[in-house]
Coordinates of C-alpha atoms and ligand atoms in Angstrom, one line a residue:
X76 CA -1.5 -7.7 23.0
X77 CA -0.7 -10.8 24.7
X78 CA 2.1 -12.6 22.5
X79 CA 2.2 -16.1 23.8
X80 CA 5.3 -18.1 22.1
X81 CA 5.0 -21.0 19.9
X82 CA 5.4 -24.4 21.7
X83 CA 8.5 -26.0 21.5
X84 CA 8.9 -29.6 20.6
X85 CA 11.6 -30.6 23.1
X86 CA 10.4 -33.9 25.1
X87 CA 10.1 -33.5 28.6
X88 CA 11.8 -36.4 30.4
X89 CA 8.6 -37.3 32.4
X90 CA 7.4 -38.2 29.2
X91 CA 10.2 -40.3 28.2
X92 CA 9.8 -42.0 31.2
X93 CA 6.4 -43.1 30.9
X94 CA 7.1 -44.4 27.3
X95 CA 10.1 -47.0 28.7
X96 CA 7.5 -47.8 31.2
X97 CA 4.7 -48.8 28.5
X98 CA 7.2 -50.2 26.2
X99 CA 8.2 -52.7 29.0
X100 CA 4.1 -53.4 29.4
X101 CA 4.3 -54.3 25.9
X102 CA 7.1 -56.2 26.3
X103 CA 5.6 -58.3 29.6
X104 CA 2.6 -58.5 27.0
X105 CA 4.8 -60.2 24.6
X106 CA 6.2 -62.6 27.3
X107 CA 2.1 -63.6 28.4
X108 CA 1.4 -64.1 24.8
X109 CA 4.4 -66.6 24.0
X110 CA 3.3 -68.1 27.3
X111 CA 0.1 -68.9 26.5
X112 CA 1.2 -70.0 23.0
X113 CA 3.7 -72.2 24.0
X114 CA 0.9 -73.8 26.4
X115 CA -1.3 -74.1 23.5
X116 CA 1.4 -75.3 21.0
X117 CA -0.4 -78.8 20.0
X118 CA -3.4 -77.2 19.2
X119 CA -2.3 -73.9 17.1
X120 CA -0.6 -73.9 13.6
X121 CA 2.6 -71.6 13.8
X122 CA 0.5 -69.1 11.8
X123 CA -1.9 -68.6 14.5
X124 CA 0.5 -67.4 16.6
X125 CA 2.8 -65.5 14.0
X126 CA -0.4 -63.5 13.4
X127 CA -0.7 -62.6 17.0
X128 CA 3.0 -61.7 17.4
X129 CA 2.0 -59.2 14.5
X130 CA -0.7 -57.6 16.6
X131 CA 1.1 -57.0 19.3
X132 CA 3.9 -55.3 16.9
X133 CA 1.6 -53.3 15.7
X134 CA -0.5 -52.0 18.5
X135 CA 3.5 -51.2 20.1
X136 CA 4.3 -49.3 17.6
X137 CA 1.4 -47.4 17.1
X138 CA 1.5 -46.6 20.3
X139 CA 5.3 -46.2 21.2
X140 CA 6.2 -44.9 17.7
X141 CA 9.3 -46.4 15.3
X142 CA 12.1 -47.3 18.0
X143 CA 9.9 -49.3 20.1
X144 CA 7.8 -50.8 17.2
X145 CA 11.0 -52.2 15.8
X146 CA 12.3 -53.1 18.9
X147 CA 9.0 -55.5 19.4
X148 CA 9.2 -56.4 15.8
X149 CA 12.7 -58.3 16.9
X150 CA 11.8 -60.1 20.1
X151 CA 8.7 -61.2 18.6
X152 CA 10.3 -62.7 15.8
X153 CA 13.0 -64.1 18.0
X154 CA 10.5 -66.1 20.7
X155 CA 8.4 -66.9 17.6
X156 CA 11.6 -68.4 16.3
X157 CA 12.7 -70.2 19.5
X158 CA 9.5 -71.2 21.3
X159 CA 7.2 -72.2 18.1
X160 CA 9.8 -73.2 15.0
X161 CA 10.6 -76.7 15.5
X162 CA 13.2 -77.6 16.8
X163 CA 12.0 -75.9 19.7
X164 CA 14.2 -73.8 22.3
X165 CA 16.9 -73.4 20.0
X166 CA 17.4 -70.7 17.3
X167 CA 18.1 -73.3 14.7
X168 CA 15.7 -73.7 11.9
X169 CA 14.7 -77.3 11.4
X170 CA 13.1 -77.0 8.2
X171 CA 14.4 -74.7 5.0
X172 CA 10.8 -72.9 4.5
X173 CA 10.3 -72.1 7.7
X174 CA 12.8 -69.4 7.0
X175 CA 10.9 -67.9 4.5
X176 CA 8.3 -67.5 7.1
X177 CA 10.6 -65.9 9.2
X178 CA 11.8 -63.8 7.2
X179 CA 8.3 -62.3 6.2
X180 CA 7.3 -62.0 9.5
X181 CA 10.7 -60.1 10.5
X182 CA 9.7 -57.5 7.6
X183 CA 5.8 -57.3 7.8
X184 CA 6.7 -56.2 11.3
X185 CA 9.6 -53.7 10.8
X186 CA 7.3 -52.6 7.8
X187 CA 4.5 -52.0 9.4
X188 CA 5.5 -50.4 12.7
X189 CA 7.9 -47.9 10.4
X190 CA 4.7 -47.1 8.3
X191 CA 2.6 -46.6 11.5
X192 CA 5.3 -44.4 12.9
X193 CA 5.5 -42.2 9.5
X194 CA 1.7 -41.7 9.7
X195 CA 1.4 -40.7 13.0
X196 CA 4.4 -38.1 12.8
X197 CA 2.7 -36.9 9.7
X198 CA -0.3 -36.5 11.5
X199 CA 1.6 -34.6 14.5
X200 CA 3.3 -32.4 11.9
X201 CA -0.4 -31.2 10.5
X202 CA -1.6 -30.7 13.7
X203 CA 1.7 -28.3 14.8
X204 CA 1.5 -26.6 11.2
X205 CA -2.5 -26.3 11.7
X206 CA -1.3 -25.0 15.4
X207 CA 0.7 -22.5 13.7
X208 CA -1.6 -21.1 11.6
X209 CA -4.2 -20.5 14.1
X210 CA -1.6 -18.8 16.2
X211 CA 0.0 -16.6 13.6
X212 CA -3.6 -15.7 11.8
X213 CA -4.5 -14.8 16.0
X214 CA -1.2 -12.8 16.4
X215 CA -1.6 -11.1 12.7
X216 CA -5.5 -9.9 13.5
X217 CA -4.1 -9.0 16.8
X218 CA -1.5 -6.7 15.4
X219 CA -3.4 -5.4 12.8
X220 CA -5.9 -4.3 14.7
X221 CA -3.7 -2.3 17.4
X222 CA -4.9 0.9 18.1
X223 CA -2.5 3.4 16.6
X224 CA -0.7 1.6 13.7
X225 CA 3.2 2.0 15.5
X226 CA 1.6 -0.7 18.8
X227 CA 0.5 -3.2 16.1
X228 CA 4.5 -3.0 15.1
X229 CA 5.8 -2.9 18.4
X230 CA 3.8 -6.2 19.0
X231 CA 5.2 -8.0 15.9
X232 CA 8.6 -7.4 16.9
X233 CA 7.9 -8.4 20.8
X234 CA 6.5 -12.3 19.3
X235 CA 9.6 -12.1 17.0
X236 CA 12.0 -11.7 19.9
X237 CA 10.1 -14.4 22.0
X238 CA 9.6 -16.9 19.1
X239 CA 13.2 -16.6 18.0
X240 CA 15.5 -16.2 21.3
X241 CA 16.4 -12.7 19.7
X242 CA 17.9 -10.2 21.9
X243 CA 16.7 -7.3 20.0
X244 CA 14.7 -7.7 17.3
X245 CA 13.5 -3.8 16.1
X246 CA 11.7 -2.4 13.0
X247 CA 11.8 0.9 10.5
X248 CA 10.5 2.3 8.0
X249 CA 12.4 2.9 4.3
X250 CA 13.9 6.5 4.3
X251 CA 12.0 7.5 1.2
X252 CA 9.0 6.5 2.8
X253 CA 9.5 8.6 5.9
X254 CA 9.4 11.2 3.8
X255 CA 12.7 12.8 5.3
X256 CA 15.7 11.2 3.0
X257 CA 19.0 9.9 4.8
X258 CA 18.7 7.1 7.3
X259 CA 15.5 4.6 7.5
X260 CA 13.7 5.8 10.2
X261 CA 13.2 3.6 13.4
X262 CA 9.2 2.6 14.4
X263 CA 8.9 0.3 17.1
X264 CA 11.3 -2.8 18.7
X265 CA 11.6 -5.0 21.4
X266 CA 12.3 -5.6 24.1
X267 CA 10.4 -2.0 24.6
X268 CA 12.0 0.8 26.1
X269 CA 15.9 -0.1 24.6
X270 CA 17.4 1.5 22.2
X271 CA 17.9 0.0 18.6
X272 CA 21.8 -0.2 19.2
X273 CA 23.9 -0.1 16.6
X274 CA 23.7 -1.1 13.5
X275 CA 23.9 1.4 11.4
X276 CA 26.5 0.8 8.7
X277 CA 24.4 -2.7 7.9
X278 CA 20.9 -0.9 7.8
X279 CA 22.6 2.1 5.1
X280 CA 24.6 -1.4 3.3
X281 CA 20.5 -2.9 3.4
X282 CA 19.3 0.6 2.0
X283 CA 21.0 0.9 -0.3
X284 CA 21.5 -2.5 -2.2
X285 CA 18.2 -3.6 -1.2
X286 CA 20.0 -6.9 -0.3
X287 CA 20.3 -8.6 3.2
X288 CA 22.7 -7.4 5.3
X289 CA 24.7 -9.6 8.1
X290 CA 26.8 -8.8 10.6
X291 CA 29.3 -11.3 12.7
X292 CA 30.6 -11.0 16.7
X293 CA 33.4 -9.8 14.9
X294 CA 31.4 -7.2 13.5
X295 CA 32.5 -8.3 9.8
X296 CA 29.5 -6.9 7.4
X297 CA 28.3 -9.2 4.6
X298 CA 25.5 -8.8 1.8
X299 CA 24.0 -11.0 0.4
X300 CA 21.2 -11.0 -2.5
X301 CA 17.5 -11.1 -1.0
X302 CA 16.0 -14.3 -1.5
X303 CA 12.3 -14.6 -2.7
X304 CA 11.1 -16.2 0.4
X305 CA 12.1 -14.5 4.0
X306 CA 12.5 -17.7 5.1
X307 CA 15.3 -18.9 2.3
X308 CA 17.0 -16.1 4.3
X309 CA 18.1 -18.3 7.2
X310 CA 20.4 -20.5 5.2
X311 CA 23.6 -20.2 4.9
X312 CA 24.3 -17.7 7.3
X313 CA 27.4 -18.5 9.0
X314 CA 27.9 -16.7 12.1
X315 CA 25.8 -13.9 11.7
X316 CA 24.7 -12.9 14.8
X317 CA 22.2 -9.7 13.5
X318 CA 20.7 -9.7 10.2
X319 CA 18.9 -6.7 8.3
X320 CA 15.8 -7.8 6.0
X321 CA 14.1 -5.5 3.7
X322 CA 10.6 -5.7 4.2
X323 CA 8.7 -5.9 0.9
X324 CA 5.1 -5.0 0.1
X325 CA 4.0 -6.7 -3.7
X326 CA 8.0 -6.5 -4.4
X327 CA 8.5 -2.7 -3.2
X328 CA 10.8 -2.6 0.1
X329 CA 8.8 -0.5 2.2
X330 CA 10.7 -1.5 5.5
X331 CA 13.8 -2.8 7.2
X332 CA 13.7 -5.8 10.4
X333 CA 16.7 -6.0 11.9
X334 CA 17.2 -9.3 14.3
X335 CA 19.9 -9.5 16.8
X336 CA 20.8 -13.0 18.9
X337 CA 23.8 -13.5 20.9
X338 CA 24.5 -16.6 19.2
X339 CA 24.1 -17.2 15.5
X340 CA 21.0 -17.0 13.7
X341 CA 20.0 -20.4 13.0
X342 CA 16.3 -21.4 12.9
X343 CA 14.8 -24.7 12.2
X344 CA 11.6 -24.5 9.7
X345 CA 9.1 -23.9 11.8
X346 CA 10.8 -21.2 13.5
X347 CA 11.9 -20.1 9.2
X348 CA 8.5 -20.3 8.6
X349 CA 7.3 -18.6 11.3
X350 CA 9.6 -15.8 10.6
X351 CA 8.3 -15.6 7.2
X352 CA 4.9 -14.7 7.9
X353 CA 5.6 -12.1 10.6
X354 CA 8.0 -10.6 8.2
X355 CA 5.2 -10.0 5.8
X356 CA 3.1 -8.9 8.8
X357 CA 5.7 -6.4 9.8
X358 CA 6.2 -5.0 6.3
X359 CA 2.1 -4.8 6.1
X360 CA 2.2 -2.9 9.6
X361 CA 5.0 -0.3 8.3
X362 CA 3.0 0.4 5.4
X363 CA 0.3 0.7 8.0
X364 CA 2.5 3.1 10.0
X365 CA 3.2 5.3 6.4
X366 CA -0.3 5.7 5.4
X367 CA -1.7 6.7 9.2
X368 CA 0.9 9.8 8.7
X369 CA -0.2 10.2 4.7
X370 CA -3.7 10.8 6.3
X371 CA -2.2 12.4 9.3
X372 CA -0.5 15.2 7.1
X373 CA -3.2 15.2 4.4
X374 CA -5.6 16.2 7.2
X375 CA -3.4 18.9 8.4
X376 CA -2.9 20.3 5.1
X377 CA -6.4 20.6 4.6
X378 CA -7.4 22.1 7.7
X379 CA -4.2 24.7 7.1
X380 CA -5.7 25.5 3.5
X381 CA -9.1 25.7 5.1
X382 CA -7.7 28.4 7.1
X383 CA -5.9 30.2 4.1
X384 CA -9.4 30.0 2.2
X385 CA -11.4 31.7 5.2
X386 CA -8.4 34.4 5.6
X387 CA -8.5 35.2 1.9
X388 CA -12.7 35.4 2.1
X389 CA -12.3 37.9 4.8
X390 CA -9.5 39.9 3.5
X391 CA -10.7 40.8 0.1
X392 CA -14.1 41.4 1.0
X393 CA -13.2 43.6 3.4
X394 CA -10.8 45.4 0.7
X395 CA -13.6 45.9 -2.0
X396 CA -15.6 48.5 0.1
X397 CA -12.9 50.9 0.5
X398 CA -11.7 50.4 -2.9
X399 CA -15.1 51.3 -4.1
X400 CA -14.7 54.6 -2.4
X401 CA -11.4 55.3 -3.7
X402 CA -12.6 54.6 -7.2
X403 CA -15.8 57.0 -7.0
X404 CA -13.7 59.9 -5.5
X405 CA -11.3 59.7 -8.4
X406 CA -13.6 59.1 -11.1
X407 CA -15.0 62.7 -9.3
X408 CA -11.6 64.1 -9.5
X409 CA -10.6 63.1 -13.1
X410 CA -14.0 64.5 -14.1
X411 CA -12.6 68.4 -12.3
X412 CA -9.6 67.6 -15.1
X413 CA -6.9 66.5 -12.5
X414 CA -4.5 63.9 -14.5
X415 CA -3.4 61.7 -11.2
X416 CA -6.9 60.5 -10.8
X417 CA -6.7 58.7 -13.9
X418 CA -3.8 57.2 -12.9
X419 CA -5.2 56.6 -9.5
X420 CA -8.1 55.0 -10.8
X421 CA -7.0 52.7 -13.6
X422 CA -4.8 51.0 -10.4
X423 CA -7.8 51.3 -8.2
X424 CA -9.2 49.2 -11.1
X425 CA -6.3 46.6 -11.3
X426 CA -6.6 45.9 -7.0
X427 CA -10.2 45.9 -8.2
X428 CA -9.4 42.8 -10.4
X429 CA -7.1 41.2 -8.1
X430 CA -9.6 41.4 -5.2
X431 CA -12.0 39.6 -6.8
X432 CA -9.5 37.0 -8.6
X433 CA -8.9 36.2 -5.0
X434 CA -12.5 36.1 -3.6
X435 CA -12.9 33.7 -6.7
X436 CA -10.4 31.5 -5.6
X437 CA -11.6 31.4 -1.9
X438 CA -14.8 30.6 -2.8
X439 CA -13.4 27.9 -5.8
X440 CA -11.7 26.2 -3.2
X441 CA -14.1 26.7 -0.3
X442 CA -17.2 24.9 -2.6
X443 CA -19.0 28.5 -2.2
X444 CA -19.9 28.8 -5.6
X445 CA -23.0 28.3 -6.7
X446 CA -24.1 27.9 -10.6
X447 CA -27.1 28.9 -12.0
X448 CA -27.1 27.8 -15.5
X449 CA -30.1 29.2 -17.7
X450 CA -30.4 29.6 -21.5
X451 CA -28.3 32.4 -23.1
X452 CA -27.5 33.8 -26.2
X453 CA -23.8 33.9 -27.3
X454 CA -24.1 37.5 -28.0
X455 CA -24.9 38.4 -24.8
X456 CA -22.3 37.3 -22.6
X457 CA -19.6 38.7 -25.5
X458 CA -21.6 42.5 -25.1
X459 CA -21.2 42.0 -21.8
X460 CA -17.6 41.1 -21.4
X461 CA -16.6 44.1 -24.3
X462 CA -19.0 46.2 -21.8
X463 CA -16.6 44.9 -19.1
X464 CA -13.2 44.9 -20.3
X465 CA -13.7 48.5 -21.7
X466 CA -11.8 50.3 -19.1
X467 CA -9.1 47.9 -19.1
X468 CA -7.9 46.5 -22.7
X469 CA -5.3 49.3 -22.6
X470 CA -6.1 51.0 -26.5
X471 CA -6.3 47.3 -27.9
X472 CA -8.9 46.7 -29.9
X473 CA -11.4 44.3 -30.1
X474 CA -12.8 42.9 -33.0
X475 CA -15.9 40.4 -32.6
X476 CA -17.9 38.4 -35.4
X477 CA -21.0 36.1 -34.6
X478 CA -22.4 33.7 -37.4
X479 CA -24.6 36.0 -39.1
X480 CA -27.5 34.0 -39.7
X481 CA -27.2 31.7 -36.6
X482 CA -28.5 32.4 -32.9
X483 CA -26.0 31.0 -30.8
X484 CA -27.4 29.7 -27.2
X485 CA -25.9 28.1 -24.2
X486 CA -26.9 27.0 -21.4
X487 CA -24.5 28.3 -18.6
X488 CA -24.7 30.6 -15.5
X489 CA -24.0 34.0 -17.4
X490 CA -22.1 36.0 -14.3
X491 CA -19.6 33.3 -13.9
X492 CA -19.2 32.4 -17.4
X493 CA -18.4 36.5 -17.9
X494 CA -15.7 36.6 -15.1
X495 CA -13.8 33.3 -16.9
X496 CA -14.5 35.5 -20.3
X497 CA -13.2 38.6 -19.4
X498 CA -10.2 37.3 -17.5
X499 CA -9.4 35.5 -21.1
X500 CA -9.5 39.1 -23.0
X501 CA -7.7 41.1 -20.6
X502 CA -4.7 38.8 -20.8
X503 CA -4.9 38.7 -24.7
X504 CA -5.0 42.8 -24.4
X505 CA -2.2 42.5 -21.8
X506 CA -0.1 40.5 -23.6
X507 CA -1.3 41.4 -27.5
X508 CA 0.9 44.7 -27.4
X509 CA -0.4 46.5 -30.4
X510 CA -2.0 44.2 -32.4
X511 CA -5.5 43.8 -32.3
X512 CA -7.3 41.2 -30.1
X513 CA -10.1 38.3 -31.9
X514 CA -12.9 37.3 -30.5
X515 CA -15.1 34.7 -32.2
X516 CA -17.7 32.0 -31.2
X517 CA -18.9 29.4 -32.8
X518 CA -21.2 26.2 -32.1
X519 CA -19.4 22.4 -32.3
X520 CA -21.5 19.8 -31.4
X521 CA -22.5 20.2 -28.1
X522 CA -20.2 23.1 -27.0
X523 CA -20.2 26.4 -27.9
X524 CA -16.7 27.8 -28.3
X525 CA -15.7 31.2 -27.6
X526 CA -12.3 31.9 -29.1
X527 CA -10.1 34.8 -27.8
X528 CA -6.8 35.3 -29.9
X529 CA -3.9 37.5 -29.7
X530 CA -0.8 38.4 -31.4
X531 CA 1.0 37.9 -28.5
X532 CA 4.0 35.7 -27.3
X533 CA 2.2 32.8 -27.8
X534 CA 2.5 29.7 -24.9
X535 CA 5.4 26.9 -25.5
X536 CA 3.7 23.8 -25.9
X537 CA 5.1 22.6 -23.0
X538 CA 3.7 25.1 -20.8
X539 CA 0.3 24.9 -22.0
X540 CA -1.1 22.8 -18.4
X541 CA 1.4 24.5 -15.9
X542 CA -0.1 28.6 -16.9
X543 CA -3.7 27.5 -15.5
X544 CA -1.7 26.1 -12.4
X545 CA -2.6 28.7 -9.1
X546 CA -0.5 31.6 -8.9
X547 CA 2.1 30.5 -11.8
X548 CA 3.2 33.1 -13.8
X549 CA 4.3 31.9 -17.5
X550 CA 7.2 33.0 -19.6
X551 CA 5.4 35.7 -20.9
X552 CA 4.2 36.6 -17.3
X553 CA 7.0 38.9 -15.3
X554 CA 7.4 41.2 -18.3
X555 CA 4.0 42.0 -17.4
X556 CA 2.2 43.0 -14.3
X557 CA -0.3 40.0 -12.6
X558 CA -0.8 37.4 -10.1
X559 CA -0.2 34.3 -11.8
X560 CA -4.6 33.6 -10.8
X561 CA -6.4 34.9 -14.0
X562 CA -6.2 31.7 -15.9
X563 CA -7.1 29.0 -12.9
X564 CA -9.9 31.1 -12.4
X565 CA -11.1 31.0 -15.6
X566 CA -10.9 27.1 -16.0
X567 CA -12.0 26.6 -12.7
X568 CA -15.5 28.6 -13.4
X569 CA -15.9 27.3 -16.7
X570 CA -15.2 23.5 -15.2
X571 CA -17.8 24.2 -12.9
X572 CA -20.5 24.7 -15.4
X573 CA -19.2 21.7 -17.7
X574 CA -16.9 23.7 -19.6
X575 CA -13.3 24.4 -20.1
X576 CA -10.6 26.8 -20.7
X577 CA -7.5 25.6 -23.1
X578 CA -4.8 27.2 -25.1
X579 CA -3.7 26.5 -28.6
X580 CA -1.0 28.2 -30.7
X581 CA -2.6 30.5 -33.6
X582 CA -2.0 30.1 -36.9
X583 CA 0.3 33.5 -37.7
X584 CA 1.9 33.5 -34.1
X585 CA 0.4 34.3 -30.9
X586 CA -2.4 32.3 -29.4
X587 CA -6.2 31.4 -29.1
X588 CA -7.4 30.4 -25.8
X589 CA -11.0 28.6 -26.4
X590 CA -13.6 29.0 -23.4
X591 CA -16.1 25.9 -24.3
X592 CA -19.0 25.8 -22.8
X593 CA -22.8 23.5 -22.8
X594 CA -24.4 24.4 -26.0
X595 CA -27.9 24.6 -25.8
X596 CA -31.2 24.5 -28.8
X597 CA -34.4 26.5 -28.5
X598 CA -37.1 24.8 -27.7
X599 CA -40.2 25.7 -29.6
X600 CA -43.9 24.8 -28.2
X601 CA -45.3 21.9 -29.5
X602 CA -47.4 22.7 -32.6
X603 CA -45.7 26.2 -33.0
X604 CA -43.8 24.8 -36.4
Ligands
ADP981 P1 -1.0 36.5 -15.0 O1 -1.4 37.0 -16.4 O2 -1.4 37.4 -13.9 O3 0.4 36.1 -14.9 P2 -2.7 34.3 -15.7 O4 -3.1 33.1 -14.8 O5 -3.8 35.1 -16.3 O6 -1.8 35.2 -14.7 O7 -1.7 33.7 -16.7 C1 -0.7 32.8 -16.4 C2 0.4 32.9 -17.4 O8 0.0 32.5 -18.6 C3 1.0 34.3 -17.6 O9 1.9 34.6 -16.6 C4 1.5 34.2 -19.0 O10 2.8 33.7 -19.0 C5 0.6 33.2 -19.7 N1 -0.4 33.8 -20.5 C6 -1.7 34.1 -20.2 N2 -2.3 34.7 -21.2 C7 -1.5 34.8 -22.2 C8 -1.5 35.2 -23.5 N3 -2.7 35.8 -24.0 N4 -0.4 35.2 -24.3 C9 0.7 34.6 -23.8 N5 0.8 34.2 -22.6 C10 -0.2 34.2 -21.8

């Protein structure tokens, strides 16, 4: 980006030469005029030419500004005086009210060339502030709109060293925000290629009181509260030579700029104002800067769980087809009486679970699963999770009781709502010891709720969420063996389908974990009733 400095309002003496040159035209104008009066003095009034005098202050100060306007203001009065105020060529005033008319004139002129010089300086002023605006709206599209969001930094603090006669002037980003605690963490500065210097003691002091930090030649440190306005910041700072300002996006410091002259920091308003608004532009580009490497990291997370996802696909599906043999043989074996095969394949039957837990979950977070909702009774999808869980509920029994005189339907794809169904009951058998297991469904509105409840350790309130969290294994959990995956799958399949999985403490001790899901009515042909 091209950063082209603010002009400075210094007068060139060229300039200051041709003013003395016009105000000496004006003056020679002046001379002409009292000339040509004085020639015409038996056939003017003194008004006539006290009204004349007045032009010619006021077209010399409009154009020469106040100095020169009052300068005129004086000679005119003074040849009006001597060359047309009887008695004539003398300063004397012949008669009283004639000084009242002088005295007017003197003021109307005086008046009138101040008020014409306060008008055009206003007007000058608007121009320079509507100068700066333009410039600094330029400068913050400009830096904004840098390619990679660290240039557009680097190019506010290169303006901010040009504008201000800095000799460093360099930008960072608030520790926290970095991401990596300890010191804030240095983006961009000018002029390019330096090093930030030193410093470091007044950007931890700025840190950590969130105040402005000053530093002398002497290299005395001084905070001092952070004023509201980045530009209130400039007074009444001594001899500070460098100066740390927290950068602040909607009141929350995201930043540090740290500005180093080698003479004191002292700015006139423009140059206040003008620090102001790149201030705010630098604190906008840091926050820039932190959410380029949010997205940055974000992306690389994803593409690293992407990876995890694809690895997990592979592995467990690849794991099911010998585990399939293993099973068959020992079912064979336990069959020619052999104890060990039992063993052999009730743990054949647990990798079993786990593989397919994790196959889930690949496909869960992959966006592989597809749902087929349809309409089905309640009783089937409990006869085929008792079907299911058979092998595995340990000698814990089951005890099931459907409305009598109801016929419960939902409308939910039946494989995956059996997978979230039968994870629920083998952690109630898993965790029931002894005592039998409940399972009970029931309609409520628009859900049907299938209720599995155990006389188990129950789940602290607190951890009621953090159990259906991936792969976190509960209080109850490491007395027990599992993966810490049963639970987020079940949710997860049930969310899918517009249900839910969610635990409440039963009545007795233990607990009842509910698997709701869409509720659906028959729908008779019309004219069948
Ligand atoms: P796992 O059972 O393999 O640890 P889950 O995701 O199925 O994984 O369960 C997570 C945690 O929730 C368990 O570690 C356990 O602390 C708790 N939990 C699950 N079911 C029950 C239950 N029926 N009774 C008590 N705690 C349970």
């Amino acid at each position: 980006m091209s950063a082209t400095a603010l002009p400075r309002s210094t007068e060139p003496a060229s300039a200051g030469r041709a003013r003395a040159a016009e105000g000496l035209a004006w003056l020679a104008l002046v001379a002409a005029a009292s000339w040509l009066f004085v020639a015409l003095r038996g056939h003017l009034e003194a008004a006539h030419a006290a009204l004349g005098y007045l032009l010619l202050v006021l077209g010399g100060s409009s154009r020469l500004g106040r100095s020169w306007g009052i300068a005129l203001a004086i000679v005119c009065f003074l040849a009006f005086n001597f060359l047309l105020v009887p008695p004539y060529y003398t300063l004397a005033v012949g008669d009283p009210r004639h000084w009242l008319f002088l005295l007017a004139f003197l003021v109307t002129g005086v008046v009138a060339a101040q008020l014409l010089s306060r008008a055009q300086n206003q007007a000058a002023d608007a121009r320079a502030r509507a100068e700066e605006i333009d410039h600094l709206s330029m400068l913050g599209a400009e830096a904004l709109n840098a390619g990679r969001a660290d240039e557009g930094v680097a190019a506010i603090a290169r303006v901010l060293l040009d504008r201000l006669g800095l000799t460093r002037c360099d930008i960072f980003q608030q520790p926290g925000e970095a991401g990596g605690g300890g010191g804030a963490v240095w983006i961009a500065g000018a002029p390019a290629g330096g090093s930030p210097g030193g410093g470091e003691p007044l950007l931890a002091s700025a840190v950590a009181r969130g105040a402005l930090a000053l530093e002398d030649a002497g290299g005395r440190v001084r905070l001092v509260p952070l004023p509201e306005h980045l530009a209130d910041a400039f007074d009444g700072l001594g001899e500070a030579r460098v100066m740390v300002v927290p950068l602040r996006v909607r009141s929350h410091v995201v930043g540090l700029l740290r500005l180093a002259a080698d003479r004191p920091l002292r700015l006139d308003a423009p140059a206040r104002r003008f620090a102001e608004a790149l201030g705010y532009y630098a604190a906008l580009g840091v926050e820039r800067v932190r959410l380029a490497a949010q997205a940055e990291r974000g992306e690389a997370l994803r593409a690293s769980d992407r990876m995890k996802d694809a690895l997990l696909a592979s592995v467990s599906h690849d794991l099911r087809t010998p585990l399939t043999t293993i099973k068959a043989l020992a079912h064979e074996m336990a069959g020619d009486g052999d104890a060990r095969a039992v063993v052999v394949e009730e743990e054949t039957d647990r990798l079993n679970r786990f593989v397919s837990n994790l196959l889930d979950l690949s496909r869960l977070n992959g966006g592989a699963i597809t749902v087929a909702a349809e309409l089905v009774p309640a009783e089937e999808l409990l006869g085929a999770a008792l079907e299911q869980v058979a092998g595995a509920q340990g000698g814990v029994e089951i005890r099931t009781a459907l409305p009598a005189d109801d016929l419960l339907l939902g409308r939910f794809d039946l494989v995956l709502a059996l997978r979230s169904l039968v994870n629920l009951l083998e952690n109630a058998c898993k965790y029931s010891g002894d005592a039998p297991v409940d399972l009970d469904v029931q309609r409520q509105g628009e859900r049907l709720l299938f209720e599995v409840s155990d006389r188990g350790p129950g789940v602290p309130e607190s951890e009621s969420e953090r159990i259906f969290e991936q792969f976190y294994r509960g209080p109850a959990g490491p007395a027990t063996p599992g993966t810490g995956l049963g639970l987020t799958i079940a949710r997860r399949l049930a969310r899918v389908q517009g249900g839910d999985v969610a635990v409440a403490a039963r009545p007795g001790g233990g607990s009842t974990f509910t698997l709701s899901l869409p509720a659906a009515d028959l729908e008779l042909p019309t004219g069948a009733a």
